[in-house]
Structures are given as C-alpha cells and as structure tokens.
Amino acid sequence: QVQLVEPGGGLVQPGGSLRLSCAASGRLFSIHTMAWYRQAPGKQRELVARIDTGGRTNYADSVKDRFTISRDNAKNTVSLQMNSLEPEDTAVYYCNLGRYEGSKYVQYWGQGTQVTVSS
C-alpha cells in the first residue's frame, strides 16, 4: 500500500534548528493529507503540523511561528523545518498520511524518529 520513510532526527541544543523529511512510496492517490505528529515519554501522541493537497496548513499553538511544514508532490515528500527548538520539543516524531479508501479514512504512519533538544 503506502510506506513512509523518515530519515532525520538527532540531538540539537536549545535554540537550534533541525529539518525532518518523509518520503512516501507505494500506491499514492492524488488527494491525501500529510502531517507530523509527536509523542513524548508519558504523553499522548499529538498533532504538530498538517498540510493538505492544496497547501493549506495547520499548526499546534506550541510550535506556531517556529515550525514550517511543506510538501513536494512531484517527489512525494513532506518536510518539517524546526527552528528555535526548546527542550519541550523533545519527542519521537511521526510522519502521517491520511486519505479516503472508498468510504473509509485510512492513516499510514512512518517508523518515527527521535528528536532530542538538550544542552
């Protein structure tokens, strides 16, 4: 079906920047929403940023004006540029693709990548 591969992640100091990328492959439809979620230890998974096929974006309040989500439909990739990182941003970040398959809304997930913000 759909596979999502997430190179990236790593250790960065507070105030630093990091870019995450996700490559989608398989049976891709023209209409799908892509997003980044994250999950910190002891916390529920939360939406970080979302982008639809038309380029409309949504951000969590905690990352607004610091993170930027973008997509390249020709390359089937979605990226998350993270600036002014804070220790509270430490989490496993997951790439997500959502689409309708018939009447059912289906979500696909990447394997997750660790982002650690620490001095």
GROMACS .gro file of N, CA and C in nm:
model
  357
    1GLN      N    1   0.085  -0.120   0.000
    1GLN     CA    2   0.000   0.000   0.000
    1GLN      C    3   0.087   0.124   0.000
    2VAL      N    4   0.103   0.185   0.118
    2VAL     CA    5   0.181   0.307   0.132
    2VAL      C    6   0.288   0.285   0.238
    3GLN      N    7   0.408   0.328   0.206
    3GLN     CA    8   0.519   0.323   0.300
    3GLN      C    9   0.573   0.463   0.321
    4LEU      N   10   0.605   0.496   0.445
    4LEU     CA   11   0.660   0.626   0.481
    4LEU      C   12   0.794   0.605   0.550
    5VAL      N   13   0.897   0.667   0.496
    5VAL     CA   14   1.032   0.655   0.549
    5VAL      C   15   1.077   0.792   0.598
    6GLU      N   16   1.128   0.796   0.721
    6GLU     CA   17   1.162   0.921   0.787
    6GLU      C   18   1.310   0.926   0.824
    7PRO      N   19   1.395   0.966   0.733
    7PRO     CA   20   1.532   0.997   0.775
    7PRO      C   21   1.532   1.129   0.852
    8GLY      N   22   1.632   1.146   0.936
    8GLY     CA   23   1.641   1.269   1.012
    8GLY      C   24   1.645   1.243   1.161
    9GLY      N   25   1.607   1.344   1.237
    9GLY     CA   26   1.615   1.335   1.381
    9GLY      C   27   1.757   1.361   1.430
   10GLY      N   28   1.772   1.360   1.562
   10GLY     CA   29   1.903   1.379   1.620
   10GLY      C   30   1.899   1.466   1.744
   11LEU      N   31   2.017   1.503   1.788
   11LEU     CA   32   2.035   1.585   1.908
   11LEU      C   33   2.070   1.727   1.867
   12VAL      N   34   2.002   1.823   1.927
   12VAL     CA   35   2.027   1.963   1.898
   12VAL      C   36   2.015   2.044   2.027
   13GLN      N   37   2.092   2.151   2.037
   13GLN     CA   38   2.086   2.237   2.155
   13GLN      C   39   1.966   2.330   2.150
   14PRO      N   40   1.918   2.374   2.266
   14PRO     CA   41   1.809   2.471   2.266
   14PRO      C   42   1.842   2.593   2.181
   15GLY      N   43   1.744   2.637   2.104
   15GLY     CA   44   1.763   2.747   2.012
   15GLY      C   45   1.810   2.704   1.875
   16GLY      N   46   1.847   2.580   1.859
   16GLY     CA   47   1.895   2.530   1.732
   16GLY      C   48   1.783   2.493   1.637
   17SER      N   49   1.823   2.442   1.521
   17SER     CA   50   1.729   2.407   1.416
   17SER      C   51   1.753   2.265   1.368
   18LEU      N   52   1.648   2.205   1.315
   18LEU     CA   53   1.655   2.070   1.262
   18LEU      C   54   1.547   2.056   1.156
   19ARG      N   55   1.577   1.980   1.052
   19ARG     CA   56   1.481   1.956   0.945
   19ARG      C   57   1.452   1.807   0.936
   20LEU      N   58   1.325   1.772   0.940
   20LEU     CA   59   1.280   1.635   0.923
   20LEU      C   60   1.218   1.619   0.785
   21SER      N   61   1.241   1.504   0.724
   21SER     CA   62   1.183   1.476   0.594
   21SER      C   63   1.119   1.338   0.595
   22CYS      N   64   1.021   1.319   0.509
   22CYS     CA   65   0.949   1.193   0.499
   22CYS      C   66   0.920   1.167   0.352
   23ALA      N   67   0.955   1.048   0.306
   23ALA     CA   68   0.932   1.009   0.168
   23ALA      C   69   0.824   0.902   0.162
   24ALA      N   70   0.722   0.924   0.080
   24ALA     CA   71   0.613   0.831   0.063
   24ALA      C   72   0.629   0.753  -0.066
   25SER      N   73   0.594   0.626  -0.061
   25SER     CA   74   0.600   0.541  -0.179
   25SER      C   75   0.486   0.441  -0.174
   26GLY      N   76   0.464   0.375  -0.286
   26GLY     CA   77   0.357   0.278  -0.296
   26GLY      C   78   0.243   0.330  -0.381
   27ARG      N   79   0.122   0.287  -0.347
   27ARG     CA   80   0.003   0.328  -0.422
   27ARG      C   81  -0.048   0.459  -0.367
   28LEU      N   82   0.001   0.567  -0.423
   28LEU     CA   83  -0.034   0.700  -0.377
   28LEU      C   84  -0.148   0.757  -0.459
   29PHE      N   85  -0.244   0.815  -0.391
   29PHE     CA   86  -0.355   0.884  -0.456
   29PHE      C   87  -0.323   1.032  -0.466
   30SER      N   88  -0.396   1.101  -0.550
   30SER     CA   89  -0.370   1.243  -0.570
   30SER      C   90  -0.420   1.328  -0.454
   31ILE      N   91  -0.519   1.279  -0.381
   31ILE     CA   92  -0.578   1.353  -0.271
   31ILE      C   93  -0.541   1.286  -0.139
   32HIS      N   94  -0.456   1.349  -0.063
   32HIS     CA   95  -0.424   1.300   0.070
   32HIS      C   96  -0.363   1.412   0.153
   33THR      N   97  -0.386   1.403   0.281
   33THR     CA   98  -0.332   1.498   0.377
   33THR      C   99  -0.208   1.438   0.442
   34MET      N  100  -0.106   1.519   0.461
   34MET     CA  101   0.014   1.473   0.529
   34MET      C  102   0.037   1.558   0.653
   35ALA      N  103   0.096   1.496   0.753
   35ALA     CA  104   0.110   1.562   0.882
   35ALA      C  105   0.229   1.506   0.957
   36TRP      N  106   0.269   1.580   1.058
   36TRP     CA  107   0.368   1.536   1.156
   36TRP      C  108   0.303   1.532   1.293
   37TYR      N  109   0.320   1.421   1.360
   37TYR     CA  110   0.280   1.404   1.499
   37TYR      C  111   0.404   1.382   1.584
   38ARG      N  112   0.388   1.397   1.714
   38ARG     CA  113   0.498   1.366   1.804
   38ARG      C  114   0.444   1.307   1.933
   39GLN      N  115   0.529   1.230   2.000
   39GLN     CA  116   0.492   1.170   2.126
   39GLN      C  117   0.613   1.173   2.219
   40ALA      N  118   0.596   1.241   2.331
   40ALA     CA  119   0.698   1.248   2.433
   40ALA      C  120   0.672   1.141   2.538
   41PRO      N  121   0.774   1.101   2.614
   41PRO     CA  122   0.754   0.999   2.718
   41PRO      C  123   0.645   1.040   2.816
   42GLY      N  124   0.553   0.949   2.841
   42GLY     CA  125   0.444   0.975   2.933
   42GLY      C  126   0.334   1.063   2.878
   43LYS      N  127   0.342   1.100   2.752
   43LYS     CA  128   0.243   1.187   2.690
   43LYS      C  129   0.171   1.114   2.577
   44GLN      N  130   0.053   1.163   2.543
   44GLN     CA  131  -0.020   1.112   2.428
   44GLN      C  132   0.038   1.170   2.300
   45ARG      N  133   0.020   1.097   2.192
   45ARG     CA  134   0.062   1.147   2.062
   45ARG      C  135  -0.021   1.270   2.026
   46GLU      N  136   0.046   1.375   1.977
   46GLU     CA  137  -0.022   1.498   1.944
   46GLU      C  138   0.014   1.544   1.804
   47LEU      N  139  -0.079   1.613   1.742
   47LEU     CA  140  -0.056   1.671   1.611
   47LEU      C  141   0.036   1.791   1.623
   48VAL      N  142   0.139   1.796   1.540
   48VAL     CA  143   0.231   1.908   1.535
   48VAL      C  144   0.197   2.002   1.420
   49ALA      N  145   0.182   1.948   1.301
   49ALA     CA  146   0.153   2.027   1.183
   49ALA      C  147   0.087   1.940   1.079
   50ARG      N  148   0.004   2.002   0.995
   50ARG     CA  149  -0.069   1.930   0.891
   50ARG      C  150  -0.071   2.014   0.765
   51ILE      N  151  -0.067   1.946   0.650
   51ILE     CA  152  -0.075   2.015   0.522
   51ILE      C  153  -0.160   1.931   0.427
   52ASP      N  154  -0.256   1.995   0.360
   52ASP     CA  155  -0.341   1.923   0.267
   52ASP      C  156  -0.288   1.935   0.125
   53THR      N  157  -0.361   1.876   0.030
   53THR     CA  158  -0.312   1.872  -0.107
   53THR      C  159  -0.304   2.010  -0.171
   54GLY      N  160  -0.384   2.104  -0.122
   54GLY     CA  161  -0.379   2.239  -0.175
   54GLY      C  162  -0.278   2.329  -0.108
   55GLY      N  163  -0.206   2.277  -0.008
   55GLY     CA  164  -0.105   2.354   0.060
   55GLY      C  165  -0.153   2.425   0.185
   56ARG      N  166  -0.279   2.405   0.222
   56ARG     CA  167  -0.330   2.465   0.346
   56ARG      C  168  -0.265   2.397   0.466
   57THR      N  169  -0.225   2.476   0.565
   57THR     CA  170  -0.152   2.423   0.679
   57THR      C  171  -0.222   2.453   0.810
   58ASN      N  172  -0.196   2.370   0.908
   58ASN     CA  173  -0.239   2.389   1.045
   58ASN      C  174  -0.123   2.354   1.137
   59TYR      N  175  -0.110   2.429   1.246
   59TYR     CA  176  -0.002   2.407   1.341
   59TYR      C  177  -0.056   2.404   1.483
   60ALA      N  178   0.007   2.323   1.566
   60ALA     CA  179  -0.019   2.332   1.708
   60ALA      C  180   0.027   2.468   1.760
   61ASP      N  181  -0.046   2.521   1.856
   61ASP     CA  182  -0.011   2.651   1.911
   61ASP      C  183   0.132   2.654   1.964
   62SER      N  184   0.178   2.543   2.018
   62SER     CA  185   0.309   2.539   2.080
   62SER      C  186   0.424   2.552   1.981
   63VAL      N  187   0.398   2.526   1.853
   63VAL     CA  188   0.505   2.532   1.752
   63VAL      C  189   0.482   2.640   1.648
   64LYS      N  190   0.370   2.708   1.656
   64LYS     CA  191   0.339   2.812   1.558
   64LYS      C  192   0.449   2.918   1.557
   65ASP      N  193   0.488   2.959   1.439
   65ASP     CA  194   0.592   3.059   1.414
   65ASP      C  195   0.733   3.006   1.438
   66ARG      N  196   0.745   2.881   1.476
   66ARG     CA  197   0.876   2.818   1.490
   66ARG      C  198   0.897   2.705   1.390
   67PHE      N  199   0.791   2.629   1.361
   67PHE     CA  200   0.798   2.516   1.270
   67PHE      C  201   0.728   2.550   1.139
   68THR      N  202   0.775   2.491   1.030
   68THR     CA  203   0.713   2.508   0.900
   68THR      C  204   0.702   2.372   0.831
   69ILE      N  205   0.581   2.336   0.791
   69ILE     CA  206   0.559   2.212   0.718
   69ILE      C  207   0.546   2.245   0.569
   70SER      N  208   0.600   2.159   0.485
   70SER     CA  209   0.592   2.178   0.342
   70SER      C  210   0.586   2.042   0.273
   71ARG      N  211   0.541   2.041   0.148
   71ARG     CA  212   0.536   1.917   0.073
   71ARG      C  213   0.578   1.941  -0.071
   72ASP      N  214   0.633   1.839  -0.131
   72ASP     CA  215   0.671   1.840  -0.271
   72ASP      C  216   0.597   1.724  -0.335
   73ASN      N  217   0.489   1.755  -0.404
   73ASN     CA  218   0.406   1.649  -0.461
   73ASN      C  219   0.478   1.572  -0.572
   74ALA      N  220   0.566   1.638  -0.644
   74ALA     CA  221   0.640   1.570  -0.750
   74ALA      C  222   0.734   1.465  -0.694
   75LYS      N  223   0.791   1.492  -0.577
   75LYS     CA  224   0.884   1.398  -0.514
   75LYS      C  225   0.818   1.312  -0.407
   76ASN      N  226   0.691   1.338  -0.379
   76ASN     CA  227   0.617   1.264  -0.276
   76ASN      C  228   0.687   1.272  -0.140
   77THR      N  229   0.723   1.392  -0.103
   77THR     CA  230   0.788   1.413   0.026
   77THR      C  231   0.716   1.521   0.105
   78VAL      N  232   0.730   1.514   0.235
   78VAL     CA  233   0.683   1.617   0.326
   78VAL      C  234   0.796   1.644   0.425
   79SER      N  235   0.814   1.771   0.459
   79SER     CA  236   0.923   1.811   0.546
   79SER      C  237   0.871   1.896   0.660
   80LEU      N  238   0.948   1.898   0.768
   80LEU     CA  239   0.918   1.983   0.882
   80LEU      C  240   1.046   2.055   0.921
   81GLN      N  241   1.048   2.185   0.898
   81GLN     CA  242   1.159   2.269   0.939
   81GLN      C  243   1.132   2.320   1.080
   82MET      N  244   1.221   2.288   1.173
   82MET     CA  245   1.203   2.322   1.312
   82MET      C  246   1.312   2.421   1.354
   83ASN      N  247   1.271   2.539   1.394
   83ASN     CA  248   1.361   2.643   1.439
   83ASN      C  249   1.333   2.678   1.584
   84SER      N  250   1.430   2.743   1.647
   84SER     CA  251   1.416   2.785   1.787
   84SER      C  252   1.368   2.671   1.876
   85LEU      N  253   1.433   2.558   1.863
   85LEU     CA  254   1.390   2.439   1.935
   85LEU      C  255   1.405   2.455   2.086
   86GLU      N  256   1.312   2.396   2.157
   86GLU     CA  257   1.307   2.401   2.303
   86GLU      C  258   1.312   2.260   2.359
   87PRO      N  259   1.356   2.244   2.484
   87PRO     CA  260   1.356   2.110   2.543
   87PRO      C  261   1.219   2.043   2.538
   88GLU      N  262   1.113   2.121   2.545
   88GLU     CA  263   0.978   2.067   2.539
   88GLU      C  264   0.944   2.005   2.404
   89ASP      N  265   1.025   2.032   2.303
   89ASP     CA  266   1.005   1.972   2.172
   89ASP      C  267   1.060   1.830   2.163
   90THR      N  268   1.130   1.785   2.265
   90THR     CA  269   1.187   1.651   2.265
   90THR      C  270   1.076   1.547   2.257
   91ALA      N  271   1.084   1.460   2.157
   91ALA     CA  272   0.981   1.359   2.134
   91ALA      C  273   1.022   1.271   2.018
   92VAL      N  274   0.947   1.165   1.998
   92VAL     CA  275   0.955   1.088   1.876
   92VAL      C  276   0.857   1.150   1.777
   93TYR      N  277   0.904   1.183   1.660
   93TYR     CA  278   0.823   1.248   1.559
   93TYR      C  279   0.783   1.147   1.452
   94TYR      N  280   0.655   1.147   1.416
   94TYR     CA  281   0.600   1.052   1.322
   94TYR      C  282   0.541   1.123   1.201
   95CYS      N  283   0.578   1.077   1.084
   95CYS     CA  284   0.515   1.122   0.961
   95CYS      C  285   0.382   1.049   0.942
   96ASN      N  286   0.283   1.119   0.889
   96ASN     CA  287   0.150   1.063   0.876
   96ASN      C  288   0.090   1.100   0.741
   97LEU      N  289   0.021   1.005   0.680
   97LEU     CA  290  -0.054   1.029   0.556
   97LEU      C  291  -0.195   0.978   0.577
   98GLY      N  292  -0.294   1.060   0.545
   98GLY     CA  293  -0.433   1.022   0.558
   98GLY      C  294  -0.508   1.041   0.429
   99ARG      N  295  -0.598   0.945   0.399
   99ARG     CA  296  -0.674   0.952   0.275
   99ARG      C  297  -0.798   0.863   0.287
  100TYR      N  298  -0.894   0.888   0.199
  100TYR     CA  299  -1.011   0.801   0.190
  100TYR      C  300  -0.983   0.689   0.092
  101GLU      N  301  -1.010   0.567   0.136
  101GLU     CA  302  -1.007   0.449   0.051
  101GLU      C  303  -1.149   0.394   0.050
  102GLY      N  304  -1.222   0.426  -0.055
  102GLY     CA  305  -1.366   0.405  -0.054
  102GLY      C  306  -1.428   0.502   0.046
  103SER      N  307  -1.508   0.450   0.137
  103SER     CA  308  -1.570   0.532   0.239
  103SER      C  309  -1.492   0.537   0.369
  104LYS      N  310  -1.380   0.465   0.376
  104LYS     CA  311  -1.303   0.455   0.499
  104LYS      C  312  -1.183   0.549   0.494
  105TYR      N  313  -1.166   0.624   0.601
  105TYR     CA  314  -1.049   0.710   0.614
  105TYR      C  315  -0.936   0.630   0.675
  106VAL      N  316  -0.825   0.622   0.605
  106VAL     CA  317  -0.713   0.538   0.645
  106VAL      C  318  -0.591   0.625   0.670
  107GLN      N  319  -0.519   0.595   0.775
  107GLN     CA  320  -0.397   0.667   0.807
  107GLN      C  321  -0.277   0.572   0.800
  108TYR      N  322  -0.168   0.621   0.744
  108TYR     CA  323  -0.042   0.549   0.738
  108TYR      C  324   0.062   0.625   0.818
  109TRP      N  325   0.152   0.551   0.880
  109TRP     CA  326   0.249   0.610   0.972
  109TRP      C  327   0.391   0.572   0.935
  110GLY      N  328   0.481   0.667   0.952
  110GLY     CA  329   0.622   0.637   0.942
  110GLY      C  330   0.671   0.567   1.067
  111GLN      N  331   0.798   0.527   1.066
  111GLN     CA  332   0.853   0.450   1.178
  111GLN      C  333   0.885   0.535   1.300
  112GLY      N  334   0.889   0.665   1.284
  112GLY     CA  335   0.922   0.755   1.392
  112GLY      C  336   1.071   0.784   1.398
  113THR      N  337   1.104   0.905   1.437
  113THR     CA  338   1.244   0.944   1.452
  113THR      C  339   1.258   1.029   1.578
  114GLN      N  340   1.364   1.005   1.654
  114GLN     CA  341   1.384   1.072   1.781
  114GLN      C  342   1.445   1.209   1.761
  115VAL      N  343   1.385   1.309   1.823
  115VAL     CA  344   1.439   1.444   1.829
  115VAL      C  345   1.462   1.478   1.976
  116THR      N  346   1.585   1.511   2.010
  116THR     CA  347   1.620   1.546   2.147
  116THR      C  348   1.679   1.686   2.149
  117VAL      N  349   1.622   1.772   2.231
  117VAL     CA  350   1.668   1.910   2.245
  117VAL      C  351   1.723   1.924   2.387
  118SER      N  352   1.854   1.939   2.397
  118SER     CA  353   1.919   1.942   2.527
  118SER      C  354   2.056   2.006   2.516
  119SER      N  355   2.098   2.072   2.623
  119SER     CA  356   2.232   2.128   2.631
  119SER      C  357   2.328   2.033   2.698
   0.00000   0.00000   0.00000
